[in-house]
CSV table of C-alpha atoms in Angstrom, one decimal:
chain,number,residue,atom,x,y,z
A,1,UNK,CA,-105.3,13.8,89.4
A,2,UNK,CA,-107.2,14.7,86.3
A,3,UNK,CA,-108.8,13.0,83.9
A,4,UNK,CA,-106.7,11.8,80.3
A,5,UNK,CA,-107.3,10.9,77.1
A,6,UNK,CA,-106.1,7.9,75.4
A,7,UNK,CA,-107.1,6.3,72.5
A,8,UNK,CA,-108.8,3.0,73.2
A,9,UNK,CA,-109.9,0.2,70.8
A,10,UNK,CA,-112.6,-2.0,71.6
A,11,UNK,CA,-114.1,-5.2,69.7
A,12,UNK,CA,-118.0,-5.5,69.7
A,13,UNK,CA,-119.7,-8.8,70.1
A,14,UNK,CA,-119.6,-9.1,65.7
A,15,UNK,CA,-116.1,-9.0,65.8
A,16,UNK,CA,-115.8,-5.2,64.5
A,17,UNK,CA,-113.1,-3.1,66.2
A,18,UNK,CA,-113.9,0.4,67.0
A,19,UNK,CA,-111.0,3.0,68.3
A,20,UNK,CA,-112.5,6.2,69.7
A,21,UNK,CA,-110.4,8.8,72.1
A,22,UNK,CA,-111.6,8.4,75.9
A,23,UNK,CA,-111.2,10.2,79.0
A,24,UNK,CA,-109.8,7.9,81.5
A,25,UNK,CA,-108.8,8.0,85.8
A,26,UNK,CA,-105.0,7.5,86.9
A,27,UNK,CA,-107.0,4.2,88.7
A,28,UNK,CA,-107.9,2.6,85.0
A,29,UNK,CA,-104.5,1.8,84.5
A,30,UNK,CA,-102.8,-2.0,85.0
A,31,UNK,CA,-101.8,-2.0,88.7
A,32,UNK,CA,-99.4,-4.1,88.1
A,33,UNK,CA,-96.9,-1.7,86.7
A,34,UNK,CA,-94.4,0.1,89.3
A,35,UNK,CA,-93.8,3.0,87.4
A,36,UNK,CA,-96.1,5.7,86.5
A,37,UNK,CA,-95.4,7.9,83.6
A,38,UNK,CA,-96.9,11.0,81.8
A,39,UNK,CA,-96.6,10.1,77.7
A,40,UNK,CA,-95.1,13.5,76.1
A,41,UNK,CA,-95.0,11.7,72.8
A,42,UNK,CA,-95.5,8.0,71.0
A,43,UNK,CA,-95.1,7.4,67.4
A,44,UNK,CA,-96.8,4.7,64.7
A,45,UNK,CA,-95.2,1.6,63.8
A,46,UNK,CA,-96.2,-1.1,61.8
A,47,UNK,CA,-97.7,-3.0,64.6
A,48,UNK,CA,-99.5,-0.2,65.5
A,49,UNK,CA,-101.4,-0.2,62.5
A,50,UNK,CA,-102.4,-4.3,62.9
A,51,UNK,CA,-103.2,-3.5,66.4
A,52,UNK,CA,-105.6,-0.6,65.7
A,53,UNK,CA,-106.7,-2.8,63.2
A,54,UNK,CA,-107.4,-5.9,65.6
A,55,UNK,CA,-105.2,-8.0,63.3
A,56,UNK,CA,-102.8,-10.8,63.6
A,57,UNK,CA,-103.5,-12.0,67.0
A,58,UNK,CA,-101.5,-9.1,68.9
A,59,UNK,CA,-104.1,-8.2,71.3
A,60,UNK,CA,-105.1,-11.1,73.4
A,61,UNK,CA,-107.9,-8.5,75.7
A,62,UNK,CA,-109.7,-5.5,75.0
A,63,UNK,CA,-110.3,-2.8,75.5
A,64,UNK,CA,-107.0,-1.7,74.6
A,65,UNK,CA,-104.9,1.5,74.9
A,66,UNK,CA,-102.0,0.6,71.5
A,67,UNK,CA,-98.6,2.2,70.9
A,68,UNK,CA,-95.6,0.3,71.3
A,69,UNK,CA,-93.7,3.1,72.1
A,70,UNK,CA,-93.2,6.4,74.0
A,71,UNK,CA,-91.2,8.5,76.0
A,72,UNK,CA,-91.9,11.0,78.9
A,73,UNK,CA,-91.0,11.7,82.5
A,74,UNK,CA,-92.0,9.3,85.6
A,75,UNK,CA,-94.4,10.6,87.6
A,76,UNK,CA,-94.4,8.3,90.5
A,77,UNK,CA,-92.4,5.6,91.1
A,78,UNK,CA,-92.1,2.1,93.4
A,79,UNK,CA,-88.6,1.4,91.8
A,80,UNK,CA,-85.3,2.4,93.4
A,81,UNK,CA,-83.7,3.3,89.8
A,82,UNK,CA,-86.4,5.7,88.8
A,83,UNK,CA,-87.5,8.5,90.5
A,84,UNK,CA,-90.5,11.9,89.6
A,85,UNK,CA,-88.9,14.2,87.0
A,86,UNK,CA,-86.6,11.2,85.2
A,87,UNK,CA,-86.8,11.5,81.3
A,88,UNK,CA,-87.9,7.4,80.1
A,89,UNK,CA,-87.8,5.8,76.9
A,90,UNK,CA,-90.0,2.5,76.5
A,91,UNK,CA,-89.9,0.4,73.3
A,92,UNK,CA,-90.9,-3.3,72.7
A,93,UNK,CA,-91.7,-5.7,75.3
A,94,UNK,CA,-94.4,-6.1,74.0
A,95,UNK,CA,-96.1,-2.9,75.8
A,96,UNK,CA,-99.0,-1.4,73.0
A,97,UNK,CA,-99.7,-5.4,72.7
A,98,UNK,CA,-100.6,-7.0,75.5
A,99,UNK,CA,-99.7,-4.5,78.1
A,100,UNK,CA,-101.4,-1.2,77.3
A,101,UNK,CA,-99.3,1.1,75.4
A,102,UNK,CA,-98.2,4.8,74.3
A,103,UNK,CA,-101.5,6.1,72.2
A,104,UNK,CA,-102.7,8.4,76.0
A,105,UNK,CA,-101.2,10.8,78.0
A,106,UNK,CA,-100.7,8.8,80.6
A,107,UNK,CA,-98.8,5.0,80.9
A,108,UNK,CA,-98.0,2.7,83.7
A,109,UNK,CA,-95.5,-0.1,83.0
A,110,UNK,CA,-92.2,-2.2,84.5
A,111,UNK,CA,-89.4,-0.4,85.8
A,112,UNK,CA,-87.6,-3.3,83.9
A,113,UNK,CA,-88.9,-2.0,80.5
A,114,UNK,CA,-87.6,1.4,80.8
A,115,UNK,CA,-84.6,2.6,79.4
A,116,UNK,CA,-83.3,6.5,81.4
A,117,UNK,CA,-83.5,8.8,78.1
A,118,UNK,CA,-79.6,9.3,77.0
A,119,UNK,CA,-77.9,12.9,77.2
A,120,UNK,CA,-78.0,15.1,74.2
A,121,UNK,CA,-82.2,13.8,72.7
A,122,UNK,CA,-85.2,14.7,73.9
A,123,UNK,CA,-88.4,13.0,74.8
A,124,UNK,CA,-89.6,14.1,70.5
A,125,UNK,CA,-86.0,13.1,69.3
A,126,UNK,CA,-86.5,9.3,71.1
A,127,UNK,CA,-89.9,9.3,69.5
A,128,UNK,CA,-88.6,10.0,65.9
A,129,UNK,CA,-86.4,7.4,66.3
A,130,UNK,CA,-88.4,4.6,68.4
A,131,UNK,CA,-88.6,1.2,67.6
A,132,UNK,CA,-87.9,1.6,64.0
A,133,UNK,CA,-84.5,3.7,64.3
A,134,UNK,CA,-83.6,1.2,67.2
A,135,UNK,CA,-84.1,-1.8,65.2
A,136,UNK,CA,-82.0,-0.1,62.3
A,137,UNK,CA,-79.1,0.7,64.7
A,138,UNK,CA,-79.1,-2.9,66.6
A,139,UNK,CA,-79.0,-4.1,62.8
A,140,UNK,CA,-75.8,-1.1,61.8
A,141,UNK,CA,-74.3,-2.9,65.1
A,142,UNK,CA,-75.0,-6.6,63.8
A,143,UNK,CA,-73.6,-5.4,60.6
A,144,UNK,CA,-70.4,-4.2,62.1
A,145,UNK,CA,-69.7,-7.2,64.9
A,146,UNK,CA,-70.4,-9.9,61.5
A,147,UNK,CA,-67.2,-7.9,59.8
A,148,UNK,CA,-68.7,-5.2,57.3
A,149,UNK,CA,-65.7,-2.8,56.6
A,150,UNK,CA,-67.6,0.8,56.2
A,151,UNK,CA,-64.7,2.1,53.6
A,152,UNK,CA,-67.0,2.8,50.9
A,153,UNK,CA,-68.5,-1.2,51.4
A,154,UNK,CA,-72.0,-1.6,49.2
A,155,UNK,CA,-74.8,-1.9,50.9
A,156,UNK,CA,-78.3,-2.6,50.5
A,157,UNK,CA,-81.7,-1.5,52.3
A,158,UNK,CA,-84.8,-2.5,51.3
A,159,UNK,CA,-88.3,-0.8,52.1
A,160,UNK,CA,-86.2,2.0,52.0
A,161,UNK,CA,-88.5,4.6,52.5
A,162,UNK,CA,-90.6,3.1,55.6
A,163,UNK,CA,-89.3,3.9,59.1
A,164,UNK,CA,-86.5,1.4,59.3
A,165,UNK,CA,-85.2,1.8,56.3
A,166,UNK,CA,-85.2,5.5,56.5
A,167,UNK,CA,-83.3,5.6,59.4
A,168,UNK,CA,-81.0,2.8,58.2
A,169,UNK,CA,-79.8,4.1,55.1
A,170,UNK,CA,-79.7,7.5,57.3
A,171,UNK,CA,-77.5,5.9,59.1
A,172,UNK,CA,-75.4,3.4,56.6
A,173,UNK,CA,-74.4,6.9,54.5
A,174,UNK,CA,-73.1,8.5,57.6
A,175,UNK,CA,-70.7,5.8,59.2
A,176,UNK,CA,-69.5,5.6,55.0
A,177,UNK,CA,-71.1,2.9,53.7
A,178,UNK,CA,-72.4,3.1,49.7
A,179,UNK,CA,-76.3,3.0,50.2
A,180,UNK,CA,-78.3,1.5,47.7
A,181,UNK,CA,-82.0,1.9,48.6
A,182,UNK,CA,-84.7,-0.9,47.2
A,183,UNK,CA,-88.7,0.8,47.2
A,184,UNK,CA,-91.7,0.1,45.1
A,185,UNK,CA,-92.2,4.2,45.2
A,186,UNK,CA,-90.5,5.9,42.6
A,187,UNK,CA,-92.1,9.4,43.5
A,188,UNK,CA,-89.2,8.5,46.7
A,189,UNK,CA,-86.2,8.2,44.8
A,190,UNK,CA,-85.5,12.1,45.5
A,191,UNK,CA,-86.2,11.9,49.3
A,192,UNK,CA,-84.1,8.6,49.8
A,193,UNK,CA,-81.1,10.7,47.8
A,194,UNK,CA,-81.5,13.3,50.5
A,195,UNK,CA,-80.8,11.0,53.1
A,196,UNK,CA,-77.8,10.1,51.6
A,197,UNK,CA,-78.8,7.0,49.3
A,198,UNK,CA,-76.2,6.9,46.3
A,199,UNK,CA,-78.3,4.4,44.2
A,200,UNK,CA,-81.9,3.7,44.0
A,201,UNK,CA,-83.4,0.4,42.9
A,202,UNK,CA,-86.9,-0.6,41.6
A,203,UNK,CA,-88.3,-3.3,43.6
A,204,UNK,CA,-89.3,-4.9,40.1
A,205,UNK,CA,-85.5,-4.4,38.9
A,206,UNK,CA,-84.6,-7.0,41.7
A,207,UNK,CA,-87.7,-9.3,41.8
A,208,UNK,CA,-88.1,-9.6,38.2
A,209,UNK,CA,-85.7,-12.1,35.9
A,210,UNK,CA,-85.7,-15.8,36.5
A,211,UNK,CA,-85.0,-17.2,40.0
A,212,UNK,CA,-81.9,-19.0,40.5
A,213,UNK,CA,-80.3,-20.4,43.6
A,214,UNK,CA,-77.3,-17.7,43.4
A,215,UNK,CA,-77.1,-14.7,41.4
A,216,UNK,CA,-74.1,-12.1,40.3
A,217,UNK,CA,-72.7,-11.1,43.7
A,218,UNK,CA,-72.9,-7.3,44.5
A,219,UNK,CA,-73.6,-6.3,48.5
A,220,UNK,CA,-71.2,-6.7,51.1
A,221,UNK,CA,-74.4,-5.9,53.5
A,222,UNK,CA,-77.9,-5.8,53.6
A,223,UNK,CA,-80.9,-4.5,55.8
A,224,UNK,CA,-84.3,-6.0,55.5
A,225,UNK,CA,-87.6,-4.9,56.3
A,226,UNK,CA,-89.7,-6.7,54.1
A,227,UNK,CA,-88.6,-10.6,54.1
A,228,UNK,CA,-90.5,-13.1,52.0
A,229,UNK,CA,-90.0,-13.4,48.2
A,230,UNK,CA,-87.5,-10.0,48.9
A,231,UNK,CA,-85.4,-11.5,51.0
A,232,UNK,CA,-84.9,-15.0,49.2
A,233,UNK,CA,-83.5,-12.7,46.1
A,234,UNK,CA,-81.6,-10.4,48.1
A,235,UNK,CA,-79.6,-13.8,49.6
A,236,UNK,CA,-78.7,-14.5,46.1
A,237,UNK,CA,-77.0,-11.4,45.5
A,238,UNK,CA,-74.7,-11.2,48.7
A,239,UNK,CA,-71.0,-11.1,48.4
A,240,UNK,CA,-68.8,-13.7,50.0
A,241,UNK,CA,-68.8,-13.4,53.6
A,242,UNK,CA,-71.4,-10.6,53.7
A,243,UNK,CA,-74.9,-10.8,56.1
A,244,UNK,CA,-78.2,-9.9,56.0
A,245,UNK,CA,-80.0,-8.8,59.0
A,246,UNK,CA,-83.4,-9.5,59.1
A,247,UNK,CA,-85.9,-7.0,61.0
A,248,UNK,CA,-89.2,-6.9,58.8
A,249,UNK,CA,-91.9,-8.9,57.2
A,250,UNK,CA,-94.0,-6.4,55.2
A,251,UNK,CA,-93.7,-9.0,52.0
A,252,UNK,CA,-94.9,-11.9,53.9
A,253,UNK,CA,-93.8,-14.5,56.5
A,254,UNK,CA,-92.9,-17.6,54.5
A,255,UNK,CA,-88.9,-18.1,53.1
A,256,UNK,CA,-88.4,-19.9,50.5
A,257,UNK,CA,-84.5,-20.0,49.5
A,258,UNK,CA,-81.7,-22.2,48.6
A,259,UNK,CA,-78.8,-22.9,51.2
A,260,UNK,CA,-76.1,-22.4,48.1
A,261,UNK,CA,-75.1,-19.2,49.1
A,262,UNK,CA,-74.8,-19.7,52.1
A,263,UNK,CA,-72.6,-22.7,51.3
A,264,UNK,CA,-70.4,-21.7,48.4
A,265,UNK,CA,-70.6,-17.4,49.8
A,266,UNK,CA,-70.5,-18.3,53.9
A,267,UNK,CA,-72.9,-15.2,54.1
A,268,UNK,CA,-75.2,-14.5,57.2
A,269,UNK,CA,-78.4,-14.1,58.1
A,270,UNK,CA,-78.8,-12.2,61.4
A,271,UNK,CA,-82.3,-12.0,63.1
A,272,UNK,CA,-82.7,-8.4,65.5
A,273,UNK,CA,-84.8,-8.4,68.2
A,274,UNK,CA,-85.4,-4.6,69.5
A,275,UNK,CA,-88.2,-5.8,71.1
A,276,UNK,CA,-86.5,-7.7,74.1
A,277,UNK,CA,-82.7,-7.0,73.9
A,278,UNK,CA,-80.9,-6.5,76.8
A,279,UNK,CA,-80.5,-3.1,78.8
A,280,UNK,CA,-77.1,-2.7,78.2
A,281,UNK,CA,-77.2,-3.4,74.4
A,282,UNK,CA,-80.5,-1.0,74.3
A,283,UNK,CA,-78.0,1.6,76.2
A,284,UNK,CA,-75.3,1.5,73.5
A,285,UNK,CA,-77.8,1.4,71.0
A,286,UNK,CA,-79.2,4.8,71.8
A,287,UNK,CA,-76.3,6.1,72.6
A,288,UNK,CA,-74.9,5.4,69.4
A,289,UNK,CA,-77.9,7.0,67.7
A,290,UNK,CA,-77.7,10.2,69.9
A,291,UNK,CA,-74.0,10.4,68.5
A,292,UNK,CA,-74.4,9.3,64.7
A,293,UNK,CA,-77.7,10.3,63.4
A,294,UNK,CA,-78.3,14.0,62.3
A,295,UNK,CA,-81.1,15.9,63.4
A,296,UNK,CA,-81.5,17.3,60.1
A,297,UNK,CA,-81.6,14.1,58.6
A,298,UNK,CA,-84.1,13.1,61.1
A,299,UNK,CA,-86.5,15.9,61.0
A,300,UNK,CA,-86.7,15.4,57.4
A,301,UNK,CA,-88.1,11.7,57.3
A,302,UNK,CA,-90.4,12.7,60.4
A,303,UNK,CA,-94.2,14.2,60.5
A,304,UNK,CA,-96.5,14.8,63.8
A,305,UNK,CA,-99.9,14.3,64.1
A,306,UNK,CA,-101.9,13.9,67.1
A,307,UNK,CA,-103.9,11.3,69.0
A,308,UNK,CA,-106.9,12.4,67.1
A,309,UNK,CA,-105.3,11.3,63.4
A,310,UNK,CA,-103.5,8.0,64.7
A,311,UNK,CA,-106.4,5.4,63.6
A,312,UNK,CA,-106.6,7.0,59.6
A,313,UNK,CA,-103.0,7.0,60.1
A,314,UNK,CA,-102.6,3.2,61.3
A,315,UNK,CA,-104.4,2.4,57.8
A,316,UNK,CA,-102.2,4.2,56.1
A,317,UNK,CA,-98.9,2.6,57.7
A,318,UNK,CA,-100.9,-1.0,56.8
A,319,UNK,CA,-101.4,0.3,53.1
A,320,UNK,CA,-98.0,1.1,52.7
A,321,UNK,CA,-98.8,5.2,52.4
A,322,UNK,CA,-96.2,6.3,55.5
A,323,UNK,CA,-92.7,7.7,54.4
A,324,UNK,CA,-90.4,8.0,57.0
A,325,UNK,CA,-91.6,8.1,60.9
A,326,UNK,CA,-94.5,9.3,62.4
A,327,UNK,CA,-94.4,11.0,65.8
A,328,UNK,CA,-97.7,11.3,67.7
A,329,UNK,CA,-98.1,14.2,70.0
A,330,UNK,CA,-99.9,12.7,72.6
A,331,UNK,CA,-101.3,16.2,74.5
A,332,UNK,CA,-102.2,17.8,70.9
């Protein structure tokens, strides 16, 4: 078999990290994987961009291939449930981390990580979803199993215009909730209306004012990708019996809140973990998205760029500077 590129990030003896695109052999590859797979197309998360970066611990060994996720079709296979010519999905499991990931046109990984791609989405579709429209449908599914009636119910999404939050309000509009969409872009406010936000909010408008342990009540619901100082506020504003899921920290890891509304508004706060869930809630998940979010809707929150562009990309995503989702095209 021929030589591949993949993008590769290395960390000289200063500490600096370089990424550069490299040719590599089938044979480079972790051996340890039983299934081999030929990448048709990954796409840039968050954690992308720290890994590129060499930040926050997430690669423990380099050289490193990064990319959480991709999809693409096995090649050659030592597991029984997959077999040459099978359309895969692989998201989370840390895979882009500590197990080299999606950013080459080639992967080898666990059959147990692999999810069969579902009828009716391509190998590009699963990309423009990945991780980011996964984690916003496991949280639509929290949402719904906590009790959120979808007849018109307020809800709230903030980081609205990064890949999450895209795809949730996406998705919150279209099952018939009332979005409202929290970002610190203005120049968005037009794209979130187009994928079907009803009311846009400043991030000053709800971090500004004094802080106090409970506030006016107003969202039955609320998905957040930014956590810290965002999320504390947000809990203060939730109606009686209404949850939070929590899938982000963009605004910082530390939480500093009061447990009053919690007390006195028995509201939740759900933690999702697309990272590790289980097969068959991964199934439904992507089933679900398959069935309930438009392609239209999709295409318009998602650009392609190729392997070449991911590291001045991964800067951006860190910066704050991606709207929407990113798909990289591995082979351009």
């Amino acid at each position: 078999m021929s030589k591949f590129n993949a993008l590769m990030v290395t960390r000289a003896e200063d500490k600096s990290i370089n990424r550069k695109i490299e040719k590599l052999n089938i044979d480079d590859l972790p051996a340890d994987g039983d299934v081999l797979i030929s990448v048709k197309y990954s796409t840039l998360n968050y954690k992308d961009g720290m890994c590129l970066q060499g930040i926050g611990g997430l690669v423990r060994e380099y050289p490193h291939i990064p990319g959480i996720d991709f999809a693409g079709e096995v090649v050659e296979s030592a597991d029984q449930r997959y077999a040459p010519g099978d359309k895969v999905v692989l998201t989370g499991w840390r895979v882009g981390e500590i197990w080299w990931g999606g950013f080459a046109q080639f992967a080898r990984v666990k059959a147990d990580w692999l999810v069969p791609l579902v009828d009716g989405m391509s190998c590009f579709d699963a990309m423009a979803i990945g991780t980011a429209g996964l984690t916003a449908m496991l949280s639509v599914m929290s949402l719904e199993k906590f009790g959120i009636r979808k007849d018109g119910a307020e809800v709230l999404v903030t980081g609205a215009s990064g890949g999450v939050g895209s795809i949730a309000v996406v998705l919150l509009s279209e099952m018939g909730y009332s979005v409202s969409a929290i970002t610190g872009k203005p120049e968005q406010a037009e794209y979130l209306r187009s994928l079907g936000a009803t009311q846009i909010i400043a991030r000053g408008d709800i971090m500004d004012g004094e802080k106090k342990p409970i506030q006016s009540a107003k969202w039955a619901g609320c998905v957040d990708s930014v956590g810290g100082d965002m999320l504390a506020r947000v809990l203060t504003q939730m109606k009686p019996l209404s949850a939070v899921t929590v899938v982000g920290n963009a605004g910082g890891n530390d939480l500093s809140l009061n447990i009053i509304p919690f007390m006195l508004r028995g509201i939740g706060m759900i933690g999702v973990d697309s990272a590790s869930c289980a097969f068959d809630t991964r199934i439904e998940a992507w089933k679900r998205l398959a069935r309930d979010l438009p392609k239209p809707a999709l295409e318009s929150a998602t650009s392609v760029i190729g392997l070449a562009d991911v590291a001045a990309a991964g800067e951006d995503i860190l910066a704050g500077q991606v709207r929407g989702r990113i798909v990289v095209d591995v082979n351009r």
